[in-house]
mmCIF file of C-alpha atoms in Angstrom:
data_model
loop_
_atom_site.group_PDB
_atom_site.id
_atom_site.type_symbol
_atom_site.label_atom_id
_atom_site.label_comp_id
_atom_site.label_asym_id
_atom_site.label_seq_id
_atom_site.Cartn_x
_atom_site.Cartn_y
_atom_site.Cartn_z
ATOM 1 C CA MET A 29 0.000 0.000 0.000
ATOM 2 C CA SER A 30 1.420 3.390 -0.955
ATOM 3 C CA GLU A 31 1.695 6.278 1.492
ATOM 4 C CA ARG A 32 -0.968 8.199 -0.452
ATOM 5 C CA GLU A 33 -3.482 5.360 -0.036
ATOM 6 C CA ARG A 34 -3.159 5.320 3.751
ATOM 7 C CA ARG A 35 -5.708 7.273 5.752
ATOM 8 C CA LEU A 36 -4.118 9.683 8.252
ATOM 9 C CA ILE A 37 -5.190 9.373 11.879
ATOM 10 C CA GLU A 38 -4.138 11.929 14.463
ATOM 11 C CA ARG A 39 -4.185 10.460 17.939
ATOM 12 C CA ARG A 40 -3.169 11.241 21.513
ATOM 13 C CA ALA A 41 -1.915 8.514 23.815
ATOM 14 C CA ALA A 42 -0.843 8.133 27.440
ATOM 15 C CA ARG A 43 1.768 5.565 28.448
ATOM 16 C CA ALA A 44 3.573 4.474 31.598
ATOM 17 C CA PHE A 45 7.114 3.561 32.467
ATOM 18 C CA ILE A 46 6.170 1.016 35.161
ATOM 19 C CA VAL A 47 9.298 0.726 37.305
ATOM 20 C CA SER A 48 9.960 -1.705 40.154
ATOM 21 C CA PRO A 49 12.184 -0.965 43.177
ATOM 22 C CA ASP A 50 14.873 -3.277 41.730
ATOM 23 C CA ARG A 51 15.086 -1.091 38.569
ATOM 24 C CA HIS A 52 13.139 -3.216 36.136
ATOM 25 C CA VAL A 53 10.542 -1.831 33.731
ATOM 26 C CA LEU A 54 7.421 -3.699 32.618
ATOM 27 C CA LEU A 55 7.094 -3.882 28.827
ATOM 28 C CA MET A 56 4.622 -5.559 26.461
ATOM 29 C CA LYS A 57 5.774 -7.332 23.318
ATOM 30 C CA ILE A 58 3.354 -6.633 20.474
ATOM 31 C CA LYS A 59 3.070 -7.795 16.901
ATOM 32 C CA THR A 60 2.401 -4.985 14.422
ATOM 33 C CA PRO A 61 0.098 -5.499 11.411
ATOM 34 C CA ASP A 62 3.172 -6.031 9.213
ATOM 35 C CA GLY A 63 4.436 -8.783 11.552
ATOM 36 C CA ALA A 64 7.223 -6.875 13.349
ATOM 37 C CA LEU A 65 7.758 -7.580 17.049
ATOM 38 C CA ILE A 66 8.375 -4.587 19.286
ATOM 39 C CA TRP A 67 8.446 -3.966 23.044
ATOM 40 C CA ILE A 68 6.281 -1.048 24.188
ATOM 41 C CA THR A 69 5.114 0.425 27.455
ATOM 42 C CA PRO A 70 1.570 -0.139 28.694
ATOM 43 C CA GLY A 71 -0.894 2.599 27.787
ATOM 44 C CA GLY A 72 -2.956 3.665 24.845
ATOM 45 C CA GLY A 73 -5.269 6.116 23.186
ATOM 46 C CA ILE A 74 -6.867 9.054 24.923
ATOM 47 C CA GLU A 75 -10.554 9.310 24.091
ATOM 48 C CA ALA A 76 -11.941 12.698 23.038
ATOM 49 C CA ASP A 77 -13.540 13.487 26.391
ATOM 50 C CA GLU A 78 -10.737 12.129 28.600
ATOM 51 C CA ALA A 79 -7.889 13.807 30.407
ATOM 52 C CA GLY A 80 -4.514 12.161 29.754
ATOM 53 C CA GLU A 81 -4.066 10.947 33.327
ATOM 54 C CA ALA A 82 -7.564 9.442 33.418
ATOM 55 C CA ALA A 83 -6.891 7.650 30.135
ATOM 56 C CA LEU A 84 -3.632 6.266 31.485
ATOM 57 C CA LEU A 85 -5.308 4.936 34.630
ATOM 58 C CA ARG A 86 -7.976 3.269 32.469
ATOM 59 C CA GLU A 87 -5.349 1.754 30.157
ATOM 60 C CA LEU A 88 -3.272 0.443 33.074
ATOM 61 C CA GLU A 89 -6.332 -1.340 34.427
ATOM 62 C CA GLU A 90 -7.240 -2.802 31.014
ATOM 63 C CA GLU A 91 -3.734 -3.774 29.906
ATOM 64 C CA VAL A 92 -1.948 -4.941 33.049
ATOM 65 C CA GLY A 93 -4.563 -5.079 35.807
ATOM 66 C CA LEU A 94 -3.270 -2.134 37.887
ATOM 67 C CA ARG A 95 -6.048 -0.365 39.774
ATOM 68 C CA ASP A 96 -5.946 2.889 41.724
ATOM 69 C CA THR A 97 -2.218 3.246 41.153
ATOM 70 C CA PRO A 98 -0.729 6.676 41.814
ATOM 71 C CA LEU A 99 0.866 8.166 38.724
ATOM 72 C CA GLY A 100 4.343 9.573 39.051
ATOM 73 C CA PRO A 101 5.745 12.543 37.156
ATOM 74 C CA LEU A 102 5.595 13.180 33.432
ATOM 75 C CA VAL A 103 8.967 11.910 32.216
ATOM 76 C CA TYR A 104 8.880 11.940 28.412
ATOM 77 C CA ARG A 105 6.899 13.173 25.405
ATOM 78 C CA LEU A 106 6.967 11.594 21.971
ATOM 79 C CA HIS A 107 5.399 12.555 18.652
ATOM 80 C CA ASN A 108 5.592 9.352 16.643
ATOM 81 C CA THR A 109 4.415 8.965 13.049
ATOM 82 C CA PHE A 110 4.117 5.414 11.724
ATOM 83 C CA ASN A 111 2.174 3.058 9.488
ATOM 84 C CA TRP A 112 -0.358 0.744 11.136
ATOM 85 C CA GLY A 113 -2.132 -1.472 8.629
ATOM 86 C CA GLN A 114 -3.958 0.774 6.172
ATOM 87 C CA PHE A 115 -3.465 3.839 8.386
ATOM 88 C CA ARG A 116 -0.747 6.473 8.743
ATOM 89 C CA VAL A 117 -0.798 7.416 12.421
ATOM 90 C CA SER A 118 0.468 10.682 13.872
ATOM 91 C CA GLN A 119 0.476 10.028 17.609
ATOM 92 C CA ARG A 120 1.440 12.387 20.424
ATOM 93 C CA GLU A 121 2.319 10.382 23.529
ATOM 94 C CA THR A 122 3.009 11.304 27.129
ATOM 95 C CA TYR A 123 4.895 8.944 29.438
ATOM 96 C CA HIS A 124 4.438 9.016 33.213
ATOM 97 C CA ALA A 125 6.558 7.096 35.673
ATOM 98 C CA VAL A 126 4.655 4.600 37.809
ATOM 99 C CA HIS A 127 6.557 3.079 40.714
ATOM 100 C CA VAL A 128 5.198 -0.243 41.966
ATOM 101 C CA ASP A 129 6.383 -3.547 43.356
ATOM 102 C CA ARG A 130 6.620 -6.246 40.705
ATOM 103 C CA PHE A 131 3.354 -7.994 39.891
ATOM 104 C CA ASP A 132 2.052 -10.427 37.280
ATOM 105 C CA PRO A 133 0.288 -8.395 34.583
ATOM 106 C CA VAL A 134 -3.210 -9.430 33.517
ATOM 107 C CA MET A 135 -4.524 -8.233 30.143
ATOM 108 C CA GLU A 136 -8.244 -7.565 30.473
ATOM 109 C CA ASP A 137 -8.867 -6.113 26.995
ATOM 110 C CA GLU A 138 -9.531 -9.076 24.680
ATOM 111 C CA GLU A 139 -9.123 -7.036 21.490
ATOM 112 C CA GLU A 140 -5.696 -5.761 22.508
ATOM 113 C CA ALA A 141 -4.687 -9.146 23.904
ATOM 114 C CA ALA A 142 -4.780 -10.489 20.347
ATOM 115 C CA MET A 143 -1.698 -8.470 19.404
ATOM 116 C CA VAL A 144 0.225 -8.902 22.672
ATOM 117 C CA GLU A 145 2.859 -11.626 22.536
ATOM 118 C CA GLY A 146 3.781 -11.317 26.212
ATOM 119 C CA PHE A 147 5.057 -9.223 29.092
ATOM 120 C CA ARG A 148 8.502 -8.971 30.636
ATOM 121 C CA TRP A 149 10.113 -7.123 33.490
ATOM 122 C CA TRP A 150 13.274 -5.851 31.771
ATOM 123 C CA PRO A 151 16.340 -4.806 33.804
ATOM 124 C CA ILE A 152 16.754 -1.150 32.839
ATOM 125 C CA ALA A 153 20.545 -1.542 32.709
ATOM 126 C CA GLU A 154 20.185 -4.205 29.959
ATOM 127 C CA LEU A 155 17.888 -2.274 27.602
ATOM 128 C CA ALA A 156 20.618 -0.362 25.757
ATOM 129 C CA ASP A 157 22.423 -3.559 24.725
ATOM 130 C CA ALA A 158 19.379 -5.699 23.937
ATOM 131 C CA ALA A 159 18.895 -6.856 20.334
ATOM 132 C CA ASP A 160 15.098 -6.506 20.587
ATOM 133 C CA ARG A 161 13.196 -3.478 19.240
ATOM 134 C CA PHE A 162 11.785 -0.980 21.724
ATOM 135 C CA LEU A 163 9.599 2.080 21.553
ATOM 136 C CA PRO A 164 10.882 4.532 22.492
ATOM 137 C CA GLY A 165 14.117 3.218 20.998
ATOM 138 C CA ASP A 166 16.245 4.866 23.678
ATOM 139 C CA ILE A 167 14.078 3.721 26.587
ATOM 140 C CA GLY A 168 17.115 2.557 28.584
ATOM 141 C CA ALA A 169 18.747 6.002 28.443
ATOM 142 C CA ILE A 170 15.458 7.780 29.201
ATOM 143 C CA LEU A 171 14.878 5.663 32.308
ATOM 144 C CA ALA A 172 18.509 5.791 33.480
ATOM 145 C CA ARG A 173 18.434 9.597 33.224
ATOM 146 C CA TYR A 174 15.097 9.794 35.053
ATOM 147 C CA LEU A 175 16.256 7.482 37.871
ATOM 148 C CA ALA A 176 19.506 9.446 38.265
ATOM 149 C CA ASP A 177 18.189 13.008 37.913
ATOM 150 C CA GLY A 178 14.405 12.873 38.354
ATOM 151 C CA ALA A 179 11.881 14.260 35.902
ATOM 152 C CA ALA A 180 12.559 17.485 34.026
ATOM 153 C CA GLN A 181 10.259 20.401 34.859
ATOM 154 C CA GLU A 182 8.773 20.203 31.347
ATOM 155 C CA PRO A 183 10.067 17.306 29.211
ATOM 156 C CA GLN A 184 10.689 18.251 25.598
ATOM 157 C CA GLU A 185 8.792 16.392 22.926
ATOM 158 C CA VAL A 186 10.884 14.053 20.789
ATOM 159 C CA VAL A 187 9.719 13.622 17.188
ATOM 160 C CA ILE A 188 10.151 10.285 15.390
ATOM 161 C CA VAL A 189 9.024 9.533 11.859
ATOM 162 C CA ASP A 190 8.413 5.858 11.034
ATOM 163 C CA GLY A 191 9.055 4.845 14.627
ATOM 164 C CA LEU A 192 7.523 1.360 14.365
#
């Protein structure tokens, strides 16, 4: 399918860096429509009438089973443009830190479960050298910087074209 044939979708999303006390981050391995495997953070689309934080809390409940979890600071912003099936998606994402003890994630959304290959608690120190694909691609550096220095007052937005 050519780029001109793809319908453009503009979307907002809220995601979480779920970090355990032993410096692991919970990631989901998904399969894209073109068959690529990529590790992403839990979270998803913000509905028209939702605030970003409310959407993130809803997504955390649906995707990993976390309920009533306090959100930490805004750590990262990403404007990612990518192909998803017949769509060209322009997605603005916010990433909050969520600090919790390790738990076994439970996917409650059956539709999304179809594209999830699994979950893993990744050691943050190993992300930079891993051969797997991640989004954001520099997730190890982002988290190492956050854990060392805390969240910036106002994180800059990083722009990626064809990020998936």
